[in-house]
PDB file of C-alpha atoms in Angstrom:
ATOM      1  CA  UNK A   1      45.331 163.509  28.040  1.00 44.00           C
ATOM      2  CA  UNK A   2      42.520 165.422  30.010  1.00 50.00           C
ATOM      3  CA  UNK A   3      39.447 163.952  30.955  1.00 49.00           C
ATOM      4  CA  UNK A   4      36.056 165.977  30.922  1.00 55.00           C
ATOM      5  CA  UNK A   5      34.812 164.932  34.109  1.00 49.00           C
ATOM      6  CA  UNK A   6      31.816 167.182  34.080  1.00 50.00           C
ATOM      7  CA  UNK A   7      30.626 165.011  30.716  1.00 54.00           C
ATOM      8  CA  UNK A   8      29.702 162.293  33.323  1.00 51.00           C
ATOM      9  CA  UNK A   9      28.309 164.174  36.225  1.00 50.00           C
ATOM     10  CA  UNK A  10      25.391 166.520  35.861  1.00 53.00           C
ATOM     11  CA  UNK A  11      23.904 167.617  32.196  1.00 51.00           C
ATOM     12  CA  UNK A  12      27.445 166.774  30.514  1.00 48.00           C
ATOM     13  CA  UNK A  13      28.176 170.285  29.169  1.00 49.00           C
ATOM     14  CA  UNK A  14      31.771 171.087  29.469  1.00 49.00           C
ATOM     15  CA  UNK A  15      32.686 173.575  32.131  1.00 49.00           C
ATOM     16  CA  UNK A  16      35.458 175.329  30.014  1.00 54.00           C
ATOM     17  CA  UNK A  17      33.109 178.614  29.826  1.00 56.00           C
ATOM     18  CA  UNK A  18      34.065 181.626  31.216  1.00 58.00           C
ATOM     19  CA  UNK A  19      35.589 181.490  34.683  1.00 58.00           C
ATOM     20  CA  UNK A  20      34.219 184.765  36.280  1.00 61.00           C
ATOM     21  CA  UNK A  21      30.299 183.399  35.679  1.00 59.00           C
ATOM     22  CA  UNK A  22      28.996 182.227  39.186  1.00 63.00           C
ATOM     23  CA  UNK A  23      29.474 178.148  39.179  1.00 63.00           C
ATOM     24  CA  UNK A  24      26.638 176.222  38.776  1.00 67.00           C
ATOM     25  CA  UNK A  25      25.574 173.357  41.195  1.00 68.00           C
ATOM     26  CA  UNK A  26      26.033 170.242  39.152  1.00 67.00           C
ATOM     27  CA  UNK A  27      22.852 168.558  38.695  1.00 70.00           C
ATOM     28  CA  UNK A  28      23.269 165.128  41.487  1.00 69.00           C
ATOM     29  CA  UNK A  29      21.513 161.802  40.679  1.00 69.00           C
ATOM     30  CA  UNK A  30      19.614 160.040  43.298  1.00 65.00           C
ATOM     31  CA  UNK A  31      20.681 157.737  45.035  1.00 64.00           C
ATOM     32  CA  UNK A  32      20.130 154.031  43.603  1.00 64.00           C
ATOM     33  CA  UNK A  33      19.074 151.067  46.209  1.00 63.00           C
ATOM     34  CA  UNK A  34      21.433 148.068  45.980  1.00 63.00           C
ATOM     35  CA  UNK A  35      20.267 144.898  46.730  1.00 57.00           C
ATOM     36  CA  UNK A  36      21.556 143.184  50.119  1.00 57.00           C
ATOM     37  CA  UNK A  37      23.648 140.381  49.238  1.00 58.00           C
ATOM     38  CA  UNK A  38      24.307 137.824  51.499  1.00 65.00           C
ATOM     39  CA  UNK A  39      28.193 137.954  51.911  1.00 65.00           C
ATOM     40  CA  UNK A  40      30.263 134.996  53.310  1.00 71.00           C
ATOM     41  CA  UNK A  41      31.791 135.332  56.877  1.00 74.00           C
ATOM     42  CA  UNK A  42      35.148 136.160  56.996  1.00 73.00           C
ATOM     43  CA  UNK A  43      37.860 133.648  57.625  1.00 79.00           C
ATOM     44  CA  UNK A  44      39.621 133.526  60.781  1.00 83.00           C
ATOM     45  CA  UNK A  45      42.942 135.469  61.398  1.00 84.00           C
ATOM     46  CA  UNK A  46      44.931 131.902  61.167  1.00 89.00           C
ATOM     47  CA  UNK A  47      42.847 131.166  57.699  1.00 89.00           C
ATOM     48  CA  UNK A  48      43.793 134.021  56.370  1.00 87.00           C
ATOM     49  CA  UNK A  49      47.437 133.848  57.270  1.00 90.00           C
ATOM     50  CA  UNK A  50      47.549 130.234  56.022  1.00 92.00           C
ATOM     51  CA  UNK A  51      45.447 131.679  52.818  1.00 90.00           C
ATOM     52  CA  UNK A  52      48.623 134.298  51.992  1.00 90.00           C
ATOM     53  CA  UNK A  53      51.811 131.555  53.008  1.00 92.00           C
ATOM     54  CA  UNK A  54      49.952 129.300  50.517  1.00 94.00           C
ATOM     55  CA  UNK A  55      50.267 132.240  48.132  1.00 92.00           C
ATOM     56  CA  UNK A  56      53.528 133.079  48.997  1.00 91.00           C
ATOM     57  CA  UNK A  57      54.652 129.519  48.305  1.00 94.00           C
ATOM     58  CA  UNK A  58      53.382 129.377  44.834  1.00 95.00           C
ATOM     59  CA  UNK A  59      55.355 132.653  44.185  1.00 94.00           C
ATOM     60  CA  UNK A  60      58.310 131.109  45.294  1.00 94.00           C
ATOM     61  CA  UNK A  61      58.290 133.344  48.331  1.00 92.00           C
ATOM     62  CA  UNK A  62      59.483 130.278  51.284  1.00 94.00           C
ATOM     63  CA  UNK A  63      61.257 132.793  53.545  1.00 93.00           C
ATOM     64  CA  UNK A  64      58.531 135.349  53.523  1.00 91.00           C
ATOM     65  CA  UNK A  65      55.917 132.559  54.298  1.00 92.00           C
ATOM     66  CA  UNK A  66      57.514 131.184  57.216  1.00 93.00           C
ATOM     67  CA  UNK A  67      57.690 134.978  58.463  1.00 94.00           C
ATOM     68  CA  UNK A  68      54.028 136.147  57.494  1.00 92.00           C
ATOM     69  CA  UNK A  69      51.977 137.380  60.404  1.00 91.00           C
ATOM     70  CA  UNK A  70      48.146 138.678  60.003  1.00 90.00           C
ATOM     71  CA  UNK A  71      46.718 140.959  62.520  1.00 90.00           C
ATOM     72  CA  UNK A  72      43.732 143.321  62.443  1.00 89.00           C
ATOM     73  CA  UNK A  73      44.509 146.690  63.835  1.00 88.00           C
ATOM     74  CA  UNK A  74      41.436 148.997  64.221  1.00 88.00           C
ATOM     75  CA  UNK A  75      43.355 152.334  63.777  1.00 91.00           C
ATOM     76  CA  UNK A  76      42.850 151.576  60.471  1.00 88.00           C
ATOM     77  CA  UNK A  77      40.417 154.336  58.698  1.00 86.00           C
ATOM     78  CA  UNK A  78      40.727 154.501  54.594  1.00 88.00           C
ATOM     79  CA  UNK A  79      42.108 151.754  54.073  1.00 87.00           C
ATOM     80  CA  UNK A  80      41.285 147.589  54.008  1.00 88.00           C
ATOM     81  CA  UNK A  81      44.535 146.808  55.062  1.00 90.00           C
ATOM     82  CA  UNK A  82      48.514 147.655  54.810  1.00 91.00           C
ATOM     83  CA  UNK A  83      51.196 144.725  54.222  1.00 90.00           C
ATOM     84  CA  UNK A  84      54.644 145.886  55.470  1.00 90.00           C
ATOM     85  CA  UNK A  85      57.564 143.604  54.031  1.00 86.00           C
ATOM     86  CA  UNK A  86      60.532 144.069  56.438  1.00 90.00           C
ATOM     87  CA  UNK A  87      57.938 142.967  59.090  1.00 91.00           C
ATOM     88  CA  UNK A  88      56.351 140.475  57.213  1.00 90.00           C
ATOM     89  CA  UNK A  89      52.959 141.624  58.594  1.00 92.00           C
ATOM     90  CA  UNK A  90      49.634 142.440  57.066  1.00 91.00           C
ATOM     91  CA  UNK A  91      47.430 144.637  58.976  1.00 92.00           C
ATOM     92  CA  UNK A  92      43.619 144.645  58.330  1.00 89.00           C
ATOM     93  CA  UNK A  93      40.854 146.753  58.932  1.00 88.00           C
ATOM     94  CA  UNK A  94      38.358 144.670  61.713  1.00 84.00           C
ATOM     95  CA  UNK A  95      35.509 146.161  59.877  1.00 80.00           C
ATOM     96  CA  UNK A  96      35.765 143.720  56.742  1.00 76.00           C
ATOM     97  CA  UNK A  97      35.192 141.227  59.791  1.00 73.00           C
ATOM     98  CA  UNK A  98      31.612 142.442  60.600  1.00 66.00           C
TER      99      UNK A  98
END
């Protein structure tokens, strides 16, 4: 099934007209102000490890638990965070922190 992305950005004419015509700049919104919300601090690097073995418990997971490790690693760019399973590690992104 393809989607007709152009329906949703710009004047939402389909651009399935003839290929050689010079392309139009699709017409841009402007930007919308969100509100500041007031977020919750982050837990600590031990909270959050004891957050994911309590998960891992209910999932049956004991061996994984005992070996989960947390760590923030800041070469971390488009991503929150990776979880690796042979290492039993989860790597986060010391942004979500600030």
């Amino acid at each position: 099934m393809q989607l007709d992305f152009w329906k949703f950005w710009g004047s939402g004419a389909s651009k399935t007209t003839n290929p050689s015509a010079p392309a139009e700049e699709p017409q841009r919104r402007a930007p919308t102000r969100e509100l500041a919300v007031e977020a919750e601090p982050m837990p600590s690097t031990k909270e959050l490890a004891d957050m994911a073995r309590a998960h891992c418990m209910r999932l049956g997971a004991h061996r994984l638990a005992a070996r989960l490790v947390v760590l923030w690693n800041p070469r971390l760019k488009s991503t929150a965070g990776l979880a690796r399973l042979k290492s039993s590690e989860i790597e986060m992104k010391p942004l979500l922190a600030a």
